XYZ file of C-alpha atoms in Angstrom:
747
model
C 0.000 0.000 0.000
C 1.099 3.546 -0.643
C 2.151 6.032 1.953
C -0.770 7.432 3.898
C -3.131 4.579 3.178
C -4.248 1.519 5.079
C -6.932 -0.802 3.809
C -9.453 -2.871 5.705
C -11.922 -1.004 7.882
C -10.908 0.365 10.229
C -7.500 -0.146 8.751
C -8.715 2.046 5.916
C -8.756 5.735 6.652
C -11.078 7.838 4.548
C -8.558 10.658 4.124
C -5.667 9.334 2.123
C -4.946 12.558 0.257
C -3.240 15.169 2.392
C -3.634 18.884 1.792
C -0.565 20.918 0.994
C 0.328 24.037 2.915
C 0.708 27.338 1.121
C 4.237 28.616 1.260
C 5.521 31.818 2.851
C 2.572 32.318 5.158
C 3.204 32.780 8.866
C 2.166 29.880 11.054
C 0.049 30.439 14.119
C -0.437 27.658 16.615
C -3.865 27.440 18.153
C -3.740 28.420 21.803
C -4.676 25.924 24.466
C -7.730 26.769 26.552
C -7.189 28.474 29.850
C -6.421 26.036 32.658
C -9.702 26.634 34.465
C -11.824 25.844 31.452
C -9.767 22.798 30.476
C -9.967 21.434 33.988
C -13.692 22.047 34.153
C -14.347 20.268 30.872
C -12.159 17.283 31.670
C -13.462 16.762 35.194
C -17.094 17.078 34.206
C -17.719 20.209 36.291
C -19.335 23.321 34.862
C -17.050 25.654 32.969
C -17.422 29.266 34.028
C -19.474 29.982 30.957
C -19.623 29.107 27.299
C -18.523 32.641 26.526
C -15.402 32.337 28.674
C -14.659 28.939 27.186
C -14.933 30.471 23.741
C -12.679 33.333 24.756
C -9.962 30.859 25.674
C -9.737 29.746 22.062
C -7.390 31.565 19.753
C -8.255 33.881 16.918
C -8.477 32.314 13.443
C -5.243 30.695 12.337
C -3.201 32.258 9.609
C -1.911 29.069 8.016
C -4.342 27.974 5.326
C -4.254 24.590 3.712
C -4.907 24.232 0.017
C -8.189 22.714 -1.141
C -8.948 19.722 1.052
C -9.520 16.407 -0.689
C -13.149 15.517 -1.404
C -14.608 13.332 1.282
C -15.117 9.667 0.208
C -18.709 10.116 1.131
C -19.352 13.866 0.953
C -22.510 14.217 3.054
C -24.044 17.642 3.403
C -24.422 18.347 7.097
C -26.783 21.261 7.672
C -27.126 22.202 11.298
C -30.885 21.912 11.536
C -33.703 20.626 9.400
C -34.150 24.029 7.841
C -33.387 24.708 4.199
C -29.725 24.127 3.286
C -27.385 27.057 3.007
C -27.358 28.904 -0.293
C -25.482 26.866 -2.867
C -25.536 23.683 -0.770
C -27.028 20.557 -2.261
C -30.026 19.287 -0.322
C -29.488 15.666 0.643
C -32.583 14.910 2.683
C -35.331 12.544 1.567
C -38.193 14.705 2.911
C -38.778 18.153 1.473
C -41.286 20.957 1.878
C -44.642 19.922 0.441
C -45.685 22.185 -2.452
C -48.957 24.137 -2.158
C -48.868 23.544 1.582
C -52.080 24.379 3.449
C -51.708 23.815 7.212
C -55.403 24.363 7.984
C -56.463 21.835 5.367
C -53.872 19.340 6.633
C -55.065 19.817 10.207
C -58.613 19.083 9.073
C -57.495 15.978 7.181
C -55.743 14.629 10.256
C -58.724 15.411 12.477
C -61.041 13.495 10.144
C -58.565 10.590 9.964
C -58.761 10.236 13.756
C -62.460 11.060 14.237
C -64.918 8.345 15.203
C -64.187 4.660 15.685
C -60.683 3.655 14.588
C -58.292 5.780 12.595
C -57.142 6.039 9.002
C -53.461 5.203 9.518
C -52.724 5.308 5.805
C -53.956 8.894 5.559
C -51.983 9.891 8.644
C -48.674 8.486 7.439
C -49.140 9.764 3.879
C -49.728 13.306 5.092
C -47.178 13.559 7.901
C -44.263 11.969 6.066
C -44.820 14.062 2.959
C -44.510 17.300 4.972
C -41.258 18.795 6.256
C -40.751 19.234 9.976
C -41.294 22.978 9.680
C -44.629 22.339 7.996
C -45.605 19.787 10.653
C -45.146 22.460 13.327
C -47.544 24.733 11.454
C -50.037 21.881 11.238
C -49.794 21.417 15.031
C -50.505 25.099 15.595
C -53.463 25.122 13.230
C -54.838 21.908 14.734
C -54.857 23.507 18.157
C -56.437 26.704 16.808
C -59.179 24.832 14.943
C -60.028 22.089 17.449
C -58.543 23.207 20.775
C -56.662 19.913 21.001
C -53.032 18.859 20.996
C -52.231 16.987 17.796
C -49.388 14.931 19.284
C -51.627 13.843 22.175
C -54.326 12.764 19.719
C -51.817 10.844 17.607
C -50.531 9.061 20.712
C -54.084 8.111 21.617
C -54.993 6.812 18.153
C -51.779 5.015 17.243
C -49.808 2.279 18.963
C -46.434 0.636 19.135
C -43.561 1.343 16.766
C -45.770 3.182 14.286
C -46.855 5.596 17.012
C -43.245 6.189 18.118
C -42.208 6.948 14.555
C -45.069 9.331 13.770
C -44.805 11.163 17.091
C -41.034 11.462 16.613
C -41.625 13.128 13.252
C -44.049 15.605 14.807
C -41.535 16.958 17.312
C -39.041 19.678 16.334
C -35.615 18.042 15.841
C -34.081 19.369 19.055
C -37.090 18.241 21.093
C -36.995 14.814 19.440
C -33.345 14.491 20.478
C -34.201 15.702 23.987
C -36.926 13.038 24.284
C -34.539 10.305 23.121
C -31.913 11.322 25.671
C -34.511 11.579 28.443
C -35.667 8.041 27.647
C -32.037 6.850 27.521
C -31.255 7.999 31.072
C -34.648 7.387 32.702
C -35.462 4.336 34.757
C -33.129 1.472 35.563
C -30.016 1.373 33.434
C -28.802 3.731 30.743
C -28.964 3.434 26.964
C -25.355 4.457 26.360
C -25.593 3.757 22.624
C -28.312 6.382 22.271
C -26.232 8.982 24.149
C -23.203 8.180 22.003
C -25.135 8.350 18.738
C -26.714 11.730 19.421
C -23.878 13.583 21.136
C -21.126 12.281 18.830
C -22.950 13.238 15.637
C -24.578 16.622 16.269
C -23.140 19.995 15.263
C -22.494 22.802 17.726
C -25.759 24.488 16.809
C -27.727 21.263 17.155
C -26.152 20.656 20.585
C -27.110 24.148 21.773
C -30.669 23.662 20.528
C -30.820 20.255 22.234
C -29.713 21.671 25.588
C -32.302 24.458 25.364
C -35.067 22.054 24.288
C -34.292 19.670 27.158
C -34.477 22.558 29.630
C -37.755 23.751 28.150
C -39.388 20.320 27.959
C -38.311 18.854 31.313
C -37.255 21.909 33.347
C -33.983 20.145 34.065
C -30.348 20.699 33.150
C -29.199 18.170 30.559
C -25.559 18.211 31.654
C -26.546 17.593 35.266
C -28.788 14.687 34.304
C -26.088 13.068 32.141
C -23.349 13.490 34.752
C -25.689 11.957 37.305
C -26.283 8.898 35.128
C -22.793 8.221 33.733
C -19.270 8.003 35.113
C -15.549 8.088 34.411
C -13.947 9.181 31.177
C -17.159 8.374 29.328
C -18.939 11.068 31.353
C -16.100 13.554 30.843
C -16.227 13.198 27.061
C -20.018 13.509 27.019
C -19.725 16.739 29.014
C -17.129 18.098 26.568
C -19.430 17.315 23.629
C -22.364 18.922 25.451
C -20.561 22.257 25.479
C -21.044 22.525 21.710
C -17.752 24.379 21.357
C -16.010 22.319 18.684
C -13.818 24.644 16.619
C -15.297 25.615 13.276
C -12.423 27.580 11.767
C -11.836 27.306 8.030
C -8.084 27.511 8.567
C -5.778 24.816 9.869
C -2.351 25.130 11.474
C 0.210 22.727 10.076
C 2.186 22.986 13.307
C -0.854 22.219 15.438
C -1.714 19.165 13.326
C 1.769 17.789 13.980
C 1.563 18.705 17.663
C -1.781 16.942 18.093
C -0.442 13.837 16.378
C 2.516 13.813 18.741
C 0.290 14.437 21.781
C -2.055 11.587 20.858
C 0.857 9.258 20.195
C 2.518 10.098 23.491
C -0.801 9.847 25.353
C -1.410 6.343 24.071
C 1.129 4.255 22.195
C 4.225 5.688 23.909
C 2.784 5.832 27.419
C 2.516 3.144 30.075
C -1.217 3.428 30.594
C -3.172 6.075 28.727
C -3.561 9.818 29.157
C -7.284 9.884 28.372
C -7.444 13.654 28.908
C -5.443 14.280 25.731
C -7.777 12.095 23.670
C -10.785 13.877 25.206
C -9.428 17.361 24.624
C -8.275 16.881 21.025
C -11.162 14.745 19.751
C -13.734 16.789 21.647
C -12.661 20.266 20.595
C -10.778 20.375 17.304
C -12.592 21.131 14.069
C -13.506 18.296 11.724
C -11.249 19.686 9.031
C -8.335 19.766 11.446
C -9.021 16.274 12.797
C -9.131 14.714 9.337
C -5.593 15.947 8.739
C -4.571 14.763 12.209
C -5.899 11.280 11.408
C -4.021 11.220 8.125
C -0.766 12.363 9.718
C -1.264 9.945 12.611
C -1.407 7.034 10.183
C 1.698 8.249 8.379
C 3.618 8.795 11.619
C 2.628 5.689 13.556
C 1.782 3.238 10.789
C -1.670 2.587 12.206
C -5.044 4.376 11.968
C -6.251 6.354 14.971
C -9.071 3.828 15.411
C -6.563 1.062 16.094
C -4.911 3.126 18.815
C -8.270 3.953 20.386
C -9.211 0.276 20.463
C -5.854 -0.602 21.967
C -5.758 2.149 24.568
C -9.372 2.738 25.622
C -12.191 0.440 26.658
C -15.909 0.100 27.313
C -18.395 2.875 26.562
C -15.588 5.435 26.480
C -13.927 3.522 23.624
C -17.250 3.261 21.765
C -17.865 6.989 22.180
C -14.424 7.974 20.902
C -14.735 5.646 17.906
C -18.136 7.174 17.128
C -16.593 10.657 17.223
C -13.864 9.570 14.799
C -16.410 7.986 12.458
C -18.551 11.122 12.466
C -15.504 13.287 11.776
C -14.665 11.114 8.795
C -18.252 10.810 7.505
C -21.429 11.307 9.516
C -23.457 9.639 6.779
C -21.271 6.531 6.828
C -21.615 6.358 10.621
C -25.398 6.336 10.348
C -25.384 3.833 7.473
C -23.447 1.475 9.713
C -25.816 2.098 12.640
C -28.841 1.352 10.455
C -27.324 -1.858 9.138
C -26.540 -3.078 12.642
C -30.063 -2.164 13.771
C -31.554 -4.581 11.234
C -28.994 -7.348 10.774
C -29.423 -10.705 12.459
C -32.400 -11.822 14.489
C -34.675 -9.077 15.724
C -34.689 -5.376 14.906
C -33.492 -2.541 17.124
C -36.539 -0.453 16.339
C -35.727 2.489 18.608
C -32.400 2.984 16.821
C -34.004 2.524 13.409
C -36.746 5.057 14.183
C -34.407 7.601 15.749
C -32.025 7.648 12.778
C -34.704 7.623 10.085
C -36.468 10.535 11.794
C -33.389 12.601 12.627
C -31.629 12.268 9.251
C -34.638 12.450 6.932
C -34.103 16.157 6.254
C -30.326 16.214 6.559
C -28.402 13.487 4.725
C -30.663 10.495 4.072
C -29.650 10.359 0.401
C -25.985 10.108 1.362
C -26.764 7.456 3.958
C -28.658 5.453 1.334
C -25.803 5.612 -1.151
C -23.221 4.577 1.413
C -25.469 1.813 2.702
C -25.848 0.364 -0.806
C -22.124 0.599 -1.476
C -20.994 -0.959 1.805
C -23.586 -3.673 2.219
C -24.467 -4.509 -1.399
C -28.145 -4.002 -0.751
C -30.305 -0.937 -0.549
C -31.508 0.549 2.722
C -35.002 0.400 1.227
C -34.830 -3.355 0.592
C -33.454 -4.081 4.054
C -36.239 -2.082 5.722
C -38.773 -3.809 3.490
C -37.539 -7.253 4.539
C -37.132 -6.430 8.210
C -40.326 -4.560 9.138
C -44.055 -4.825 8.475
C -47.412 -3.064 8.365
C -47.941 0.689 8.523
C -44.616 0.974 10.333
C -42.856 -0.438 7.271
C -44.785 1.833 4.897
C -43.830 4.887 6.931
C -40.148 3.938 7.081
C -40.023 3.281 3.341
C -41.533 6.689 2.637
C -38.927 8.289 4.891
C -36.216 6.365 3.057
C -37.381 8.047 -0.129
C -36.435 5.478 -2.751
C -34.945 2.105 -3.599
C -31.301 2.237 -4.695
C -31.498 -1.306 -6.037
C -33.799 -0.062 -8.787
C -32.468 -0.267 -12.335
C -30.337 2.659 -13.410
C -29.398 3.791 -9.925
C -25.759 4.537 -9.305
C -23.464 4.824 -6.336
C -20.596 7.264 -6.857
C -19.100 6.785 -3.421
C -18.031 3.254 -4.284
C -16.310 4.614 -7.396
C -14.616 7.393 -5.412
C -13.360 5.034 -2.672
C -11.897 2.667 -5.255
C -10.193 5.496 -7.142
C -8.447 6.856 -4.032
C -7.313 3.417 -2.940
C -5.810 2.609 -6.338
C -4.146 5.979 -6.739
C -2.097 5.357 -3.607
C -1.088 1.735 -4.295
C 2.456 2.840 -5.057
C 5.412 0.698 -6.043
C 8.601 1.003 -3.984
C 9.504 4.626 -3.261
C 7.518 5.868 -6.257
C 4.697 8.328 -5.709
C 2.021 7.429 -8.230
C 0.117 10.308 -9.758
C -2.714 10.475 -12.227
C -3.299 13.202 -14.775
C -7.005 13.583 -14.057
C -7.824 15.065 -10.683
C -10.994 16.381 -9.071
C -12.002 19.675 -10.669
C -11.877 22.715 -8.433
C -15.149 24.559 -7.838
C -16.961 21.479 -9.064
C -20.657 22.109 -9.808
C -22.526 18.939 -10.854
C -25.717 20.913 -11.559
C -23.992 23.209 -14.042
C -22.148 20.281 -15.650
C -25.339 18.249 -16.033
C -27.120 21.189 -17.681
C -24.185 21.874 -19.995
C -24.076 18.240 -21.082
C -27.813 18.204 -21.721
C -27.509 21.342 -23.818
C -24.578 19.824 -25.744
C -26.732 16.840 -26.755
C -30.113 18.532 -27.200
C -31.513 19.288 -30.625
C -29.770 18.774 -33.946
C -26.085 18.015 -33.814
C -23.827 17.350 -30.851
C -21.342 19.667 -29.172
C -18.513 17.156 -28.730
C -16.078 19.812 -27.511
C -18.242 20.620 -24.492
C -18.703 16.937 -23.689
C -14.947 16.335 -23.846
C -14.153 19.466 -21.831
C -16.424 18.419 -18.983
C -15.935 14.656 -18.817
C -12.179 14.569 -19.425
C -11.549 17.208 -16.751
C -13.566 15.680 -13.933
C -12.557 12.840 -11.647
C -14.485 9.593 -11.918
C -16.244 10.320 -8.646
C -17.333 13.715 -9.961
C -18.582 12.102 -13.170
C -20.781 9.825 -11.080
C -22.202 12.862 -9.306
C -22.886 14.463 -12.681
C -24.632 11.315 -13.855
C -26.814 11.228 -10.785
C -27.602 14.951 -11.045
C -28.411 14.535 -14.754
C -30.984 11.888 -13.902
C -32.435 14.004 -11.098
C -32.805 17.050 -13.346
C -33.905 15.489 -16.608
C -35.155 12.005 -15.755
C -32.703 10.608 -18.299
C -29.694 8.323 -18.116
C -26.578 10.245 -19.095
C -24.800 7.104 -20.299
C -27.665 6.276 -22.650
C -27.729 9.825 -24.029
C -23.973 9.860 -24.611
C -24.174 6.487 -26.334
C -26.841 7.755 -28.729
C -25.018 11.030 -29.511
C -21.430 9.806 -29.907
C -19.916 7.106 -32.058
C -16.745 5.175 -32.788
C -13.556 5.612 -30.773
C -14.788 8.803 -29.074
C -17.894 7.035 -27.803
C -15.832 4.161 -26.372
C -13.477 6.593 -24.666
C -16.148 8.867 -23.158
C -18.369 5.981 -22.042
C -15.318 4.296 -20.517
C -14.532 7.434 -18.527
C -18.121 7.534 -17.275
C -17.982 4.030 -15.807
C -16.663 3.297 -12.299
C -13.162 1.773 -12.639
C -14.085 -1.727 -11.462
C -17.107 -1.896 -13.754
C -14.991 -0.634 -16.654
C -12.388 -3.360 -16.104
C -15.138 -5.957 -15.741
C -16.580 -4.870 -19.071
C -13.183 -5.048 -20.770
C -12.715 -8.593 -19.469
C -16.188 -9.564 -20.673
C -15.466 -8.156 -24.143
C -12.158 -10.013 -24.247
C -13.957 -13.322 -23.704
C -17.160 -12.937 -25.685
C -17.719 -13.885 -29.290
C -15.387 -15.915 -31.485
C -11.838 -15.957 -30.216
C -10.351 -14.517 -27.023
C -8.368 -11.312 -26.572
C -5.673 -12.838 -24.363
C -3.650 -9.610 -24.316
C -6.499 -7.715 -22.675
C -7.011 -10.465 -20.089
C -3.293 -10.444 -19.274
C -3.006 -6.655 -19.140
C -5.818 -6.328 -16.602
C -5.377 -9.396 -14.398
C -1.566 -9.215 -14.212
C -1.454 -5.575 -13.105
C -4.335 -5.025 -10.688
C -3.932 -5.028 -6.919
C -5.842 -7.416 -4.661
C -8.354 -4.688 -3.851
C -8.827 -3.874 -7.528
C -9.306 -7.558 -8.379
C -11.903 -7.975 -5.639
C -13.768 -4.888 -6.874
C -13.643 -6.178 -10.462
C -15.014 -9.559 -9.376
C -17.884 -7.907 -7.542
C -18.611 -5.679 -10.525
C -18.440 -8.637 -12.922
C -20.863 -10.634 -10.783
C -23.189 -7.660 -10.473
C -23.155 -6.783 -14.158
C -23.090 -10.226 -15.785
C -24.533 -12.541 -13.094
C -21.595 -14.915 -13.392
C -18.371 -15.189 -11.436
C -15.220 -13.983 -13.160
C -13.470 -17.271 -12.327
C -16.225 -19.270 -14.048
C -16.039 -17.050 -17.117
C -12.257 -17.445 -17.335
C -12.557 -21.186 -16.854
C -15.038 -21.439 -19.742
C -12.967 -19.341 -22.141
C -9.361 -20.399 -21.515
C -7.522 -23.650 -20.966
C -4.413 -25.349 -19.637
C -1.768 -23.563 -17.596
C -2.892 -20.204 -18.962
C -6.327 -20.788 -17.426
C -4.809 -21.809 -14.088
C -2.633 -18.703 -13.993
C -5.488 -16.338 -14.827
C -7.782 -17.917 -12.239
C -5.001 -17.696 -9.654
C -4.603 -13.989 -10.406
C -8.393 -13.524 -10.351
C -8.634 -14.775 -6.761
C -7.021 -11.517 -5.653
C -5.164 -13.259 -2.836
C -1.624 -12.046 -3.475
C 0.347 -11.637 -0.243
C 0.737 -8.018 0.822
C 3.606 -8.144 3.302
C 7.199 -7.090 2.870
C 10.160 -9.132 1.751
C 11.489 -12.257 3.457
C 15.113 -12.677 2.387
C 15.488 -16.329 3.318
C 12.247 -17.252 1.626
C 13.212 -15.090 -1.373
C 16.381 -17.144 -1.829
C 14.333 -20.345 -1.681
C 11.835 -18.983 -4.230
C 14.634 -17.854 -6.523
C 16.231 -21.309 -6.310
C 12.876 -22.907 -7.130
C 12.527 -20.731 -10.243
C 16.163 -21.154 -11.267
C 15.969 -24.952 -11.392
C 15.283 -25.507 -15.099
C 17.428 -28.609 -15.437
C 14.624 -31.170 -15.202
C 13.231 -30.269 -18.595
C 9.694 -30.754 -17.319
C 7.964 -27.702 -18.742
C 4.689 -28.344 -16.904
C 6.449 -28.534 -13.545
C 8.409 -25.365 -14.269
C 5.267 -23.425 -15.184
C 3.552 -24.632 -12.017
C 6.489 -23.519 -9.851
C 6.564 -20.093 -11.506
C 2.809 -19.742 -11.051
C 2.961 -20.580 -7.338
C 5.520 -17.825 -6.775
C 4.618 -15.104 -9.298
C 0.875 -15.221 -8.637
C 0.942 -15.324 -4.831
C 3.945 -13.417 -3.433
C 3.828 -9.717 -2.593
C 5.429 -7.167 -4.918
C 8.196 -6.201 -2.425
C 9.024 -9.874 -1.890
C 9.095 -10.608 -5.631
C 11.562 -7.762 -6.188
C 13.883 -9.449 -3.719
C 13.278 -12.811 -5.468
C 14.269 -11.284 -8.808
C 17.464 -9.873 -7.259
C 18.339 -13.258 -5.752
C 17.602 -14.918 -9.107
C 20.151 -12.687 -10.832
C 22.782 -13.584 -8.207
C 22.163 -17.285 -8.765
C 21.898 -17.390 -12.538
C 23.366 -14.180 -13.969
C 20.078 -13.902 -15.861
C 17.087 -11.690 -15.419
C 13.996 -13.716 -14.573
C 12.204 -12.172 -17.550
C 14.896 -13.553 -19.854
C 14.470 -17.045 -18.391
C 10.698 -16.915 -18.849
C 11.073 -15.919 -22.491
C 13.649 -18.663 -23.050
C 11.885 -21.518 -21.274
C 8.212 -20.819 -22.003
C 5.981 -19.881 -24.904
C 2.590 -18.564 -25.916
C 0.086 -17.105 -23.490
C 1.812 -18.599 -20.424
C 5.016 -16.787 -21.342
C 3.149 -13.533 -21.989
C 1.286 -13.524 -18.691
C 4.419 -14.300 -16.647
C 6.339 -11.561 -18.441
C 3.522 -9.113 -17.740
C 3.605 -9.977 -14.021
C 7.371 -9.534 -13.846
C 7.309 -6.225 -15.711
C 4.482 -4.964 -13.523
C 6.392 -5.889 -10.358
C 9.521 -4.157 -11.602
C 7.915 -0.951 -12.837
C 4.207 -0.815 -13.519
C 4.202 2.653 -15.177
C 6.897 1.472 -17.582
C 4.855 -1.638 -18.391
C 1.917 0.564 -19.435
C 4.187 2.998 -21.294
C 5.403 0.039 -23.391
C 1.809 -1.032 -24.064
C 0.834 2.478 -25.148
C 3.849 2.775 -27.421
C 3.090 -0.536 -29.118
C -0.576 0.429 -29.566
C 0.521 3.401 -31.703
C 3.657 1.959 -33.314
C 3.784 1.229 -37.034
C 0.892 1.207 -39.485
C -2.514 1.434 -37.867
C -3.473 2.052 -34.244
C -4.769 -0.364 -31.640
C -7.464 2.035 -30.428
C -8.941 -0.465 -27.974
C -5.684 -0.881 -26.037
C -4.950 2.839 -26.239
C -8.391 3.703 -24.889
C -8.325 1.023 -22.203
C -5.007 2.176 -20.733
C -5.743 5.907 -20.961
C -9.075 5.423 -19.202
C -7.951 2.948 -16.552
C -4.696 4.707 -15.565
C -5.840 8.341 -15.850
C -6.425 8.761 -12.115
C -3.785 6.300 -10.897
C -0.378 6.668 -12.548
C -0.717 8.204 -16.015
C 1.669 11.017 -15.066
C 4.266 8.381 -14.139
C 3.527 6.554 -17.407
C 4.119 9.792 -19.322
C 7.535 10.189 -17.690
C 8.534 6.604 -18.458
C 7.293 7.012 -22.035
C 9.424 10.043 -22.852
C 12.482 8.623 -21.070
C 12.359 5.367 -23.012
C 11.164 6.520 -26.414
C 12.565 10.075 -26.597
C 9.160 11.457 -27.477
C 6.262 12.420 -25.316
C 3.037 10.502 -24.999
C 1.315 13.729 -26.059
C 3.323 13.770 -29.303
C 2.641 10.093 -29.978
C -1.101 10.591 -29.571
C -1.032 13.702 -31.770
C 0.771 11.829 -34.535
C -1.433 8.750 -34.444
C -5.030 9.861 -33.832
C -7.342 12.573 -35.072
C -10.563 14.508 -34.562
C -12.478 14.568 -31.326
C -10.909 11.269 -30.262
C -7.531 13.020 -30.395
C -8.858 15.981 -28.372
C -10.244 13.712 -25.675
C -7.057 11.646 -25.427
C -4.904 14.781 -25.116
C -7.199 16.131 -22.418
C -6.731 12.904 -20.441
C -2.985 12.881 -21.156
C -2.863 16.146 -19.256
C 0.118 17.883 -20.792
C 3.137 17.936 -23.074
C 6.408 16.685 -21.564
């Protein structure tokens, strides 16, 4: 794995790309709070006042980081259920009802509850199709018209989980949170998970509103009630979160990031025992933007994600709370997707958790939660609710969910964005891999979707606009554009592009629009379908992809073609070549470092060609080349040279033939220098008479966000001409323009 990346949740931080600091700007370190306030927060006693606590914080920092990397799951996080800030994209599933008439709605609800029984269908249809703000107006009008409390009437008419859901929707968000917390600390025992979920995920403004609502509803102090019902470091962290004083500065101090990393490391990994106060102070007070950089630097410095240190150093409810804070800093929407999945998996359903999240996030980030849920768990939130609940309760939850992401044509950009970032950082030894296509600054998916629609509407097609947009957006951004296009126009962008473009340009643009794993899966399918097999394409893809890429390709292949990749390869190839490809397609290559003793043994195994048994030799090469890690194989190749005075590639070419030879050579070249391997492939695709447009397109698309800049450098060094020049001399028209845009520059 590349520097700054660990894979396997939670060995997989969501912030692999680190911001760069602008030069020549003075650095200001954020001041620590005054001792009195820090002591008060960490001991659970009352700080002097929120104003004094705020005064202890420094003025805005002067060191500004460059544009932060896009979040893997970029959930909009408005502070209340009001309309999003100007320019923000609304990500809730419940919106204001058009032509809203609160008096008419109040009358409808009154009639639905009048007489014997109640019309539950009418109640749920009306309440869930109104925003929370509109529901409050309905409550007021209901009281004015009938002199009765609407929530009291709903409680009387409804029962069980359906009642809890509907009544939860009728409360203002802060009061709904206050009721949940009151229930969590009332009676025997405490629902710590509820306290963690609410206090770890709410913004400063939401916390302040919650505290005020609790005081208004129960005439009690929320902090006092929580401190009376909890203990230890868990209580201290809850009290810190209850202050609602997390920094919200838009500037980040590089020095303070490094200092916080060092403080956390010394408080945990380097200390006998743990200094919990440091974890509480830093995770409870720093801004999200700051903490994301701290997490990234922590991984780089210590070699492990912050979550691993928390699990190793903390315990019990305190550990769970701190992990929840970290998850919410990384992605609040992902945190809630995980909570929803756990609420419904296995036997029984945790209905209180399910209701609380569906109610509280319905006007904030439900669309993001749905997308993440589908990506992580390979099923839609809608389908899981449908299979796990029943009756009017199920109908209400499904309406709150707002749609089924398993429906045909739906798309999940987060999965594509996660894969792209992981692959970009899978560097070979001491080489920083860089793509030529990066996320566009000031990205506006609405404007891009409209521009693309205009470019394809009416007679003729504006290919230049299409190329300019699609070739200068990251794959994740293209997925956002595709989703926005469907939302705006009710049309599938891929289908429209396919109908408007043709030939090589169409293949290139449509390839760029696909998520990487699905694109590779399609290329493999094309290589195996019809008469004959494109062995070169199979080798190029399977011999060069990482374990994670292979696993993603297999999932995409299964999803798209309803057949396992291994079965497809088995049906279309044969002999040792088949065995090698299937071995590569398992995606089980070791990922550790080198083992010198074992490397010598492997090299000896490969060097023994004296038996003359070709089948045995191919099997021995397969067992080593298809399973060992890249760092280990480099050591094997070095040991092989010492033993034989030959390069292993030379021996393969001498002793083997056909497709087996070609696939082993591809593996060796990829291990040695993957960018050079692709530079060679690109050169050969444009060398001589005619152009292999399929190979050219496949490599330009698949490497554009991973290592195409490295490929460019290898190309010019080896062939004394730039990739840009080669493309210019060998292609034409709009296909040429698109390729040059992806190429990203003249070397």
